[in-house]
C-alpha cells in the first residue's frame, strides 16, 4: 500500500486551441511524498492542476489517482483527491462549520459520521472555537486554514495546493505547513505550486520545473543539483544573450525567496540551460 | 478513509442506489443554496416584497379602467365664445357621461399640456355659436345653399404628441354632442308641431367582455401576474449570476473537483432557484387574493402546475443566460435586455391587446407570453385545467431546452478549457 502511487501522469497534453499549455508531462508520486511544481506565470502549472482535478479534458495522456483512471472513473478518482485553490473556495456568508458540512456531503459523508469528521477537522486546523462565525469574518490565516480543512475533510490520497500560503504572515504560514506535514505523515501526497522557493525547498521532497508547458527538470533537490553542476555557460548566440539572461532573472524574480537558497541557484542553472537549448539552432 | 464506493459508476451500480445518491446530492446542493438565500433575511424579505410592490403599483395605475362602461375621457375645455348656442353646447358637454371636463383659458390649457398635466384640450373658438346659429336659421327657413353657407371657425383639438387615441376620442364625442344639439333644431321644421324628437342611438347596442369570466376584470389580476413573472425572471438571472460568482471566487473549482457530476451541480441550482421562485409566486398571488380582490377563476391544480412551470422557466433561463454570458458583467447586460424585451413583448407591463399585431404574433415564440397566458387564464379569463396545462407544457418545454443548452454549453466550455483560459 505504501509503495502504491498516489499519482501517475503519463504523457499528458493539454491544448487550448492553438496554445499547447501542457506538453507531454509525466509525473509519479508515492503516498506521503510531496512535489513542488515550479514555473513562471503561463508555464502550465494551473493547466496541469486543472487537468489533475478533471476541470480540463486532456487532449491525450493518462492520469491515475491511487491507481484509478481519471478518465474512466472520474467520480471515484475525485473522491480521493483534495484541492486547495489559491482563492478562498468556500461560501463567506456561511459559517465555517456549515461550509464543512456542505463539502462533506458532496463527498458522501452524512449523519453522525459527517458531524464527527467535521469536529475532527475543525480541531485539526484549530478553528473549533470560531466554527460558528461566518467564514468571511475570519482572519486571513483562519480562512486559509478553513480552505485547507474543506479539502482534507474526506481524507484524500492526493492533495493539490495552489499557493496555499499566499498573503499570509510568517506565523500563519508556519501553521499551514505544520498541518500539511501532519497530513503527509498520515500518507497524503502533495503537489504544491508556489512562488516561495524556500517553502518548496523546506517542505517538498521533489521539485518539478515547468517551462512553456514542458517539464524541464524533475527530481529531489540533490538530484537536480547533481544534474546541473555548472554555472550558466556563455550562450551560443551572443546576440541573444541579453534577452536570455533577462528571462532567467525575470523568472528568479517571480520565484521570490531568500537570496542564495540552494533551490534558487539550481533553478537558475536549469533555466539558463533550457534557454540555451531553446535558442540553439 | 471514507467509503468511496458510492462514487463507483460501473453499469452494475447504475441502479436505485445511484439514483438515491444522486437525489441526495441534488438535495444537498439545493439545501446549501436555500441556506445562503435565507442567511441574508433582509434580502430574502425584499425578494418576496418587490413583486408585491410592483404588482400593487401597476394595478393601481390601471385600476381606473376596471369598468370600461364608466370610463371617462379627461379633457380640458376652452370656451372662447359667449353665444347662447355655444352656452347650450357647453351645457351638453358638461352633462355627457363620456367625458370629464376641466374648463380653462387657451393659455392655461397649453401650459397644462406642456407640463403633461393633461392630454387633450378642445377649443371652441369665438364666432362658432353665431355661425352655427346662422346656418340653423338658413336651414329652418329652407334658404340654405352650399355656396352661401357662412364660414364656421374650426373647433380645435390640441393634444400631447403621444395622446392620439384620446384626441380621436375627443373628436368623436364632440361631434356626437354638437350633432345631437343641432339636429333637433335643423329637423324641427320637418316634424309635426308639438313632437319631441329624440336623437339617441337609433339601434340597441350590447357590450361584453370575451371570453367571459365569472368576475369582472380586476387590473390587479394582470399586474400581479405580469410583475410576478417579470420578477421571477430577474430572480432567475440573479441565481445564474451566483454561478459565475462561484466560478470567479474559486468555489466552482472546489465543486467541480468534488465527485459530483456537472449535471447534478446544475440541477441543484435549478431546484433551489425554482423553489424560491415558487414561494415568490405563492406569496405574491396570495397577497393579491387577500388584499386586492384577485380571485382564482381557473383550477387550483392548474395554478400549482403553472406556478411551478413558470418558476422552472425563470431558473433555466437565468442559468442559460449566465452560461452564455460567461462573465458577470456580460451576463447581467444580456439578461436585462432579454428580460425587459420578453416582458414588454409578452405583455407583462401593458395588456397585450394594446400591442401591435406583429408584436402579438412574434410574442408567441417566447415562453414568457405563454406563462402570462396561463396566469391570466387562472386569475382572469377562467381557463380550464387543460388550457392551463397546455400553457404550462409549452413553458416547460422551453425550460428543458434551456437547461439542455446550458449544460451542453458549460460542458463544452470545460472540455475546451474556456473557463480556465478565462481565469488565467
Short mmCIF file of N, CA and C in Angstrom, two decimals, chain B residues 299-396:
data_model
loop_
_atom_site.label_atom_id
_atom_site.label_comp_id
_atom_site.label_asym_id
_atom_site.label_seq_id
_atom_site.Cartn_x
_atom_site.Cartn_y
_atom_site.Cartn_z
N UNK B 299 -58.48 26.43 -12.24
CA UNK B 299 -58.41 25.38 -11.22
C UNK B 299 -57.20 25.59 -10.30
N UNK B 300 -57.34 25.10 -9.08
CA UNK B 300 -56.24 25.20 -8.10
C UNK B 300 -55.04 24.40 -8.58
N UNK B 301 -55.31 23.20 -9.08
CA UNK B 301 -54.23 22.34 -9.57
C UNK B 301 -53.52 23.04 -10.73
N UNK B 302 -54.31 23.65 -11.60
CA UNK B 302 -53.75 24.39 -12.73
C UNK B 302 -52.81 25.48 -12.25
N UNK B 303 -53.19 26.18 -11.18
CA UNK B 303 -52.35 27.25 -10.64
C UNK B 303 -51.01 26.69 -10.16
N UNK B 304 -51.07 25.58 -9.43
CA UNK B 304 -49.82 24.98 -8.91
C UNK B 304 -48.93 24.56 -10.08
N UNK B 305 -49.52 23.92 -11.07
CA UNK B 305 -48.74 23.46 -12.23
C UNK B 305 -48.13 24.66 -12.97
N UNK B 306 -48.95 25.67 -13.16
CA UNK B 306 -48.48 26.85 -13.90
C UNK B 306 -47.39 27.58 -13.12
N UNK B 307 -47.58 27.69 -11.81
CA UNK B 307 -46.58 28.39 -10.97
C UNK B 307 -45.26 27.63 -10.99
N UNK B 308 -45.32 26.32 -10.93
CA UNK B 308 -44.09 25.52 -10.96
C UNK B 308 -43.38 25.65 -12.30
N UNK B 309 -44.15 25.59 -13.37
CA UNK B 309 -43.51 25.66 -14.69
C UNK B 309 -42.91 27.05 -14.93
N UNK B 310 -43.59 28.10 -14.45
CA UNK B 310 -43.04 29.46 -14.60
C UNK B 310 -41.77 29.61 -13.76
N UNK B 311 -41.76 29.01 -12.58
CA UNK B 311 -40.57 29.08 -11.72
C UNK B 311 -39.40 28.34 -12.36
N UNK B 312 -39.71 27.20 -12.96
CA UNK B 312 -38.67 26.44 -13.66
C UNK B 312 -38.13 27.24 -14.83
N UNK B 313 -39.03 27.91 -15.52
CA UNK B 313 -38.61 28.74 -16.66
C UNK B 313 -37.62 29.81 -16.20
N UNK B 314 -37.95 30.48 -15.09
CA UNK B 314 -37.07 31.53 -14.58
C UNK B 314 -35.69 30.96 -14.25
N UNK B 315 -35.67 29.80 -13.59
CA UNK B 315 -34.40 29.19 -13.17
C UNK B 315 -33.55 28.79 -14.38
N UNK B 316 -34.16 28.17 -15.36
CA UNK B 316 -33.37 27.67 -16.50
C UNK B 316 -32.93 28.81 -17.42
N UNK B 317 -33.81 29.81 -17.59
CA UNK B 317 -33.43 30.94 -18.44
C UNK B 317 -32.26 31.70 -17.81
N UNK B 318 -32.32 31.88 -16.49
CA UNK B 318 -31.23 32.55 -15.78
C UNK B 318 -29.93 31.80 -15.94
N UNK B 319 -30.02 30.49 -15.81
CA UNK B 319 -28.83 29.64 -15.96
C UNK B 319 -28.25 29.76 -17.37
N UNK B 320 -29.13 29.71 -18.35
CA UNK B 320 -28.68 29.77 -19.75
C UNK B 320 -27.98 31.10 -20.03
N UNK B 321 -28.59 32.17 -19.58
CA UNK B 321 -28.00 33.49 -19.84
C UNK B 321 -26.65 33.61 -19.15
N UNK B 322 -26.54 33.08 -17.92
CA UNK B 322 -25.28 33.14 -17.18
C UNK B 322 -24.19 32.36 -17.91
N UNK B 323 -24.55 31.19 -18.37
CA UNK B 323 -23.56 30.34 -19.05
C UNK B 323 -23.13 30.98 -20.37
N UNK B 324 -24.10 31.56 -21.08
CA UNK B 324 -23.77 32.18 -22.36
C UNK B 324 -22.95 33.45 -22.17
N UNK B 325 -23.28 34.19 -21.10
CA UNK B 325 -22.58 35.46 -20.86
C UNK B 325 -21.14 35.25 -20.43
N UNK B 326 -20.87 34.16 -19.72
CA UNK B 326 -19.53 33.79 -19.21
C UNK B 326 -19.01 34.71 -18.12
N UNK B 327 -19.04 36.01 -18.32
CA UNK B 327 -18.61 36.90 -17.23
C UNK B 327 -19.85 37.57 -16.65
N UNK B 328 -19.73 38.00 -15.39
CA UNK B 328 -20.89 38.54 -14.69
C UNK B 328 -21.44 39.79 -15.40
N UNK B 329 -20.54 40.68 -15.80
CA UNK B 329 -20.99 41.93 -16.43
C UNK B 329 -21.71 41.64 -17.74
N UNK B 330 -21.13 40.74 -18.53
CA UNK B 330 -21.75 40.42 -19.83
C UNK B 330 -23.10 39.75 -19.62
N UNK B 331 -23.12 38.78 -18.68
CA UNK B 331 -24.35 38.03 -18.44
C UNK B 331 -25.45 38.96 -17.92
N UNK B 332 -25.07 39.90 -17.06
CA UNK B 332 -26.08 40.80 -16.48
C UNK B 332 -26.72 41.65 -17.59
N UNK B 333 -25.88 42.21 -18.46
CA UNK B 333 -26.42 43.04 -19.54
C UNK B 333 -27.30 42.23 -20.49
N UNK B 334 -26.79 41.04 -20.80
CA UNK B 334 -27.55 40.15 -21.69
C UNK B 334 -28.91 39.83 -21.07
N UNK B 335 -28.89 39.54 -19.76
CA UNK B 335 -30.13 39.14 -19.07
C UNK B 335 -31.11 40.30 -19.00
N UNK B 336 -30.60 41.51 -18.74
CA UNK B 336 -31.50 42.66 -18.63
C UNK B 336 -32.21 42.90 -19.97
N UNK B 337 -31.44 42.83 -21.05
CA UNK B 337 -32.05 43.02 -22.38
C UNK B 337 -33.11 41.94 -22.62
N UNK B 338 -32.74 40.69 -22.31
CA UNK B 338 -33.66 39.57 -22.57
C UNK B 338 -34.92 39.69 -21.71
N UNK B 339 -34.74 40.01 -20.43
CA UNK B 339 -35.89 40.05 -19.52
C UNK B 339 -36.83 41.21 -19.88
N UNK B 340 -36.24 42.40 -20.07
CA UNK B 340 -37.10 43.54 -20.37
C UNK B 340 -37.78 43.36 -21.72
N UNK B 341 -37.04 42.82 -22.68
CA UNK B 341 -37.62 42.59 -24.01
C UNK B 341 -38.77 41.59 -23.94
N UNK B 342 -38.53 40.46 -23.28
CA UNK B 342 -39.57 39.43 -23.21
C UNK B 342 -40.76 39.90 -22.37
N UNK B 343 -40.48 40.71 -21.34
CA UNK B 343 -41.57 41.22 -20.50
C UNK B 343 -42.45 42.17 -21.30
N UNK B 344 -41.81 43.03 -22.08
CA UNK B 344 -42.58 44.01 -22.85
C UNK B 344 -43.40 43.31 -23.93
N UNK B 345 -42.72 42.45 -24.67
CA UNK B 345 -43.41 41.76 -25.76
C UNK B 345 -44.46 40.80 -25.21
N UNK B 346 -44.14 40.19 -24.08
CA UNK B 346 -45.08 39.23 -23.50
C UNK B 346 -46.29 39.87 -22.84
N UNK B 347 -46.31 41.20 -22.78
CA UNK B 347 -47.49 41.88 -22.22
C UNK B 347 -47.48 41.95 -20.70
N UNK B 348 -46.26 41.94 -20.09
CA UNK B 348 -46.20 41.99 -18.63
C UNK B 348 -46.49 43.40 -18.11
N UNK B 349 -46.12 44.41 -18.92
CA UNK B 349 -46.30 45.79 -18.47
C UNK B 349 -47.69 46.30 -18.87
N UNK B 350 -47.99 46.14 -20.16
CA UNK B 350 -49.28 46.59 -20.68
C UNK B 350 -50.05 45.36 -21.16
N UNK B 351 -51.36 45.36 -21.02
CA UNK B 351 -52.12 44.23 -21.56
C UNK B 351 -51.79 44.04 -23.04
N UNK B 352 -51.67 42.78 -23.46
CA UNK B 352 -51.16 42.51 -24.81
C UNK B 352 -52.07 43.05 -25.91
N UNK B 353 -53.38 43.29 -25.59
CA UNK B 353 -54.26 43.77 -26.65
C UNK B 353 -53.91 45.20 -27.08
N UNK B 354 -53.09 45.87 -26.29
CA UNK B 354 -52.67 47.22 -26.67
C UNK B 354 -51.47 47.19 -27.62
N UNK B 355 -50.88 46.00 -27.80
CA UNK B 355 -49.67 45.90 -28.62
C UNK B 355 -50.05 45.70 -30.09
N UNK B 356 -49.17 46.12 -31.02
CA UNK B 356 -49.45 45.91 -32.45
C UNK B 356 -49.55 44.42 -32.78
N UNK B 357 -50.22 44.14 -33.90
CA UNK B 357 -50.47 42.75 -34.29
C UNK B 357 -49.18 41.96 -34.47
N UNK B 358 -48.18 42.59 -35.13
CA UNK B 358 -46.95 41.85 -35.41
C UNK B 358 -46.21 41.51 -34.12
N UNK B 359 -46.35 42.37 -33.11
CA UNK B 359 -45.70 42.08 -31.82
C UNK B 359 -46.43 40.91 -31.14
N UNK B 360 -47.76 40.95 -31.24
CA UNK B 360 -48.54 39.87 -30.63
C UNK B 360 -48.20 38.53 -31.28
N UNK B 361 -48.04 38.57 -32.61
CA UNK B 361 -47.71 37.34 -33.33
C UNK B 361 -46.30 36.86 -32.94
N UNK B 362 -45.36 37.79 -32.93
CA UNK B 362 -43.98 37.44 -32.60
C UNK B 362 -43.82 36.96 -31.16
N UNK B 363 -44.67 37.48 -30.28
CA UNK B 363 -44.53 37.13 -28.86
C UNK B 363 -44.87 35.66 -28.58
N UNK B 364 -45.55 35.04 -29.55
CA UNK B 364 -45.90 33.62 -29.35
C UNK B 364 -44.65 32.73 -29.29
N UNK B 365 -43.54 33.26 -29.80
CA UNK B 365 -42.30 32.48 -29.83
C UNK B 365 -41.58 32.51 -28.48
N UNK B 366 -42.08 33.28 -27.53
CA UNK B 366 -41.40 33.41 -26.24
C UNK B 366 -42.17 32.69 -25.14
N UNK B 367 -41.46 31.98 -24.26
CA UNK B 367 -42.15 31.27 -23.17
C UNK B 367 -42.87 32.21 -22.21
N UNK B 368 -42.33 33.43 -22.11
CA UNK B 368 -42.91 34.40 -21.17
C UNK B 368 -44.36 34.70 -21.53
N UNK B 369 -44.65 34.75 -22.83
CA UNK B 369 -46.01 35.02 -23.29
C UNK B 369 -46.95 33.91 -22.83
N UNK B 370 -46.48 32.67 -22.97
CA UNK B 370 -47.32 31.52 -22.59
C UNK B 370 -47.50 31.46 -21.08
N UNK B 371 -46.46 31.88 -20.37
CA UNK B 371 -46.58 31.89 -18.91
C UNK B 371 -47.66 32.88 -18.48
N UNK B 372 -47.65 34.07 -19.12
CA UNK B 372 -48.66 35.08 -18.77
C UNK B 372 -50.06 34.61 -19.17
N UNK B 373 -50.14 33.97 -20.32
CA UNK B 373 -51.45 33.45 -20.75
C UNK B 373 -52.00 32.47 -19.72
N UNK B 374 -51.10 31.61 -19.25
CA UNK B 374 -51.53 30.64 -18.24
C UNK B 374 -52.03 31.34 -16.98
N UNK B 375 -51.28 32.35 -16.52
CA UNK B 375 -51.67 33.07 -15.30
C UNK B 375 -52.97 33.84 -15.50
N UNK B 376 -53.10 34.48 -16.65
CA UNK B 376 -54.33 35.24 -16.91
C UNK B 376 -55.53 34.31 -17.01
N UNK B 377 -55.29 33.12 -17.55
CA UNK B 377 -56.37 32.13 -17.61
C UNK B 377 -56.84 31.75 -16.22
N UNK B 378 -55.89 31.67 -15.30
CA UNK B 378 -56.23 31.26 -13.93
C UNK B 378 -56.89 32.41 -13.16
N UNK B 379 -56.36 33.61 -13.32
CA UNK B 379 -56.82 34.73 -12.47
C UNK B 379 -57.79 35.69 -13.16
N UNK B 380 -58.08 35.46 -14.43
CA UNK B 380 -58.92 36.45 -15.09
C UNK B 380 -59.96 35.79 -15.98
N UNK B 381 -59.49 35.08 -17.01
CA UNK B 381 -60.45 34.62 -18.02
C UNK B 381 -61.10 33.28 -17.66
N UNK B 382 -60.62 32.64 -16.60
CA UNK B 382 -61.26 31.39 -16.16
C UNK B 382 -60.97 30.20 -17.06
N UNK B 383 -59.69 30.04 -17.44
CA UNK B 383 -59.33 28.91 -18.30
C UNK B 383 -59.48 27.60 -17.52
N UNK B 384 -59.84 26.53 -18.25
CA UNK B 384 -59.96 25.23 -17.57
C UNK B 384 -58.59 24.58 -17.39
N UNK B 385 -58.57 23.45 -16.72
CA UNK B 385 -57.29 22.80 -16.38
C UNK B 385 -56.50 22.45 -17.64
N UNK B 386 -57.18 21.94 -18.65
CA UNK B 386 -56.48 21.54 -19.87
C UNK B 386 -55.81 22.73 -20.53
N UNK B 387 -56.52 23.86 -20.61
CA UNK B 387 -55.94 25.06 -21.24
C UNK B 387 -54.72 25.54 -20.45
N UNK B 388 -54.83 25.47 -19.13
CA UNK B 388 -53.69 25.89 -18.30
C UNK B 388 -52.52 24.94 -18.49
N UNK B 389 -52.82 23.64 -18.52
CA UNK B 389 -51.75 22.64 -18.68
C UNK B 389 -51.06 22.80 -20.03
N UNK B 390 -51.81 23.20 -21.03
CA UNK B 390 -51.21 23.40 -22.35
C UNK B 390 -50.16 24.52 -22.27
N UNK B 391 -50.52 25.62 -21.61
CA UNK B 391 -49.55 26.71 -21.43
C UNK B 391 -48.35 26.23 -20.62
N UNK B 392 -48.63 25.49 -19.54
CA UNK B 392 -47.54 25.00 -18.67
C UNK B 392 -46.61 24.07 -19.43
N UNK B 393 -47.19 23.27 -20.29
CA UNK B 393 -46.40 22.32 -21.08
C UNK B 393 -45.46 23.06 -22.03
N UNK B 394 -45.98 24.07 -22.67
CA UNK B 394 -45.15 24.85 -23.61
C UNK B 394 -44.01 25.54 -22.84
N UNK B 395 -44.35 26.13 -21.70
CA UNK B 395 -43.33 26.81 -20.88
C UNK B 395 -42.27 25.80 -20.42
N UNK B 396 -42.72 24.62 -19.99
CA UNK B 396 -41.78 23.61 -19.50
C UNK B 396 -40.88 23.10 -20.62
#
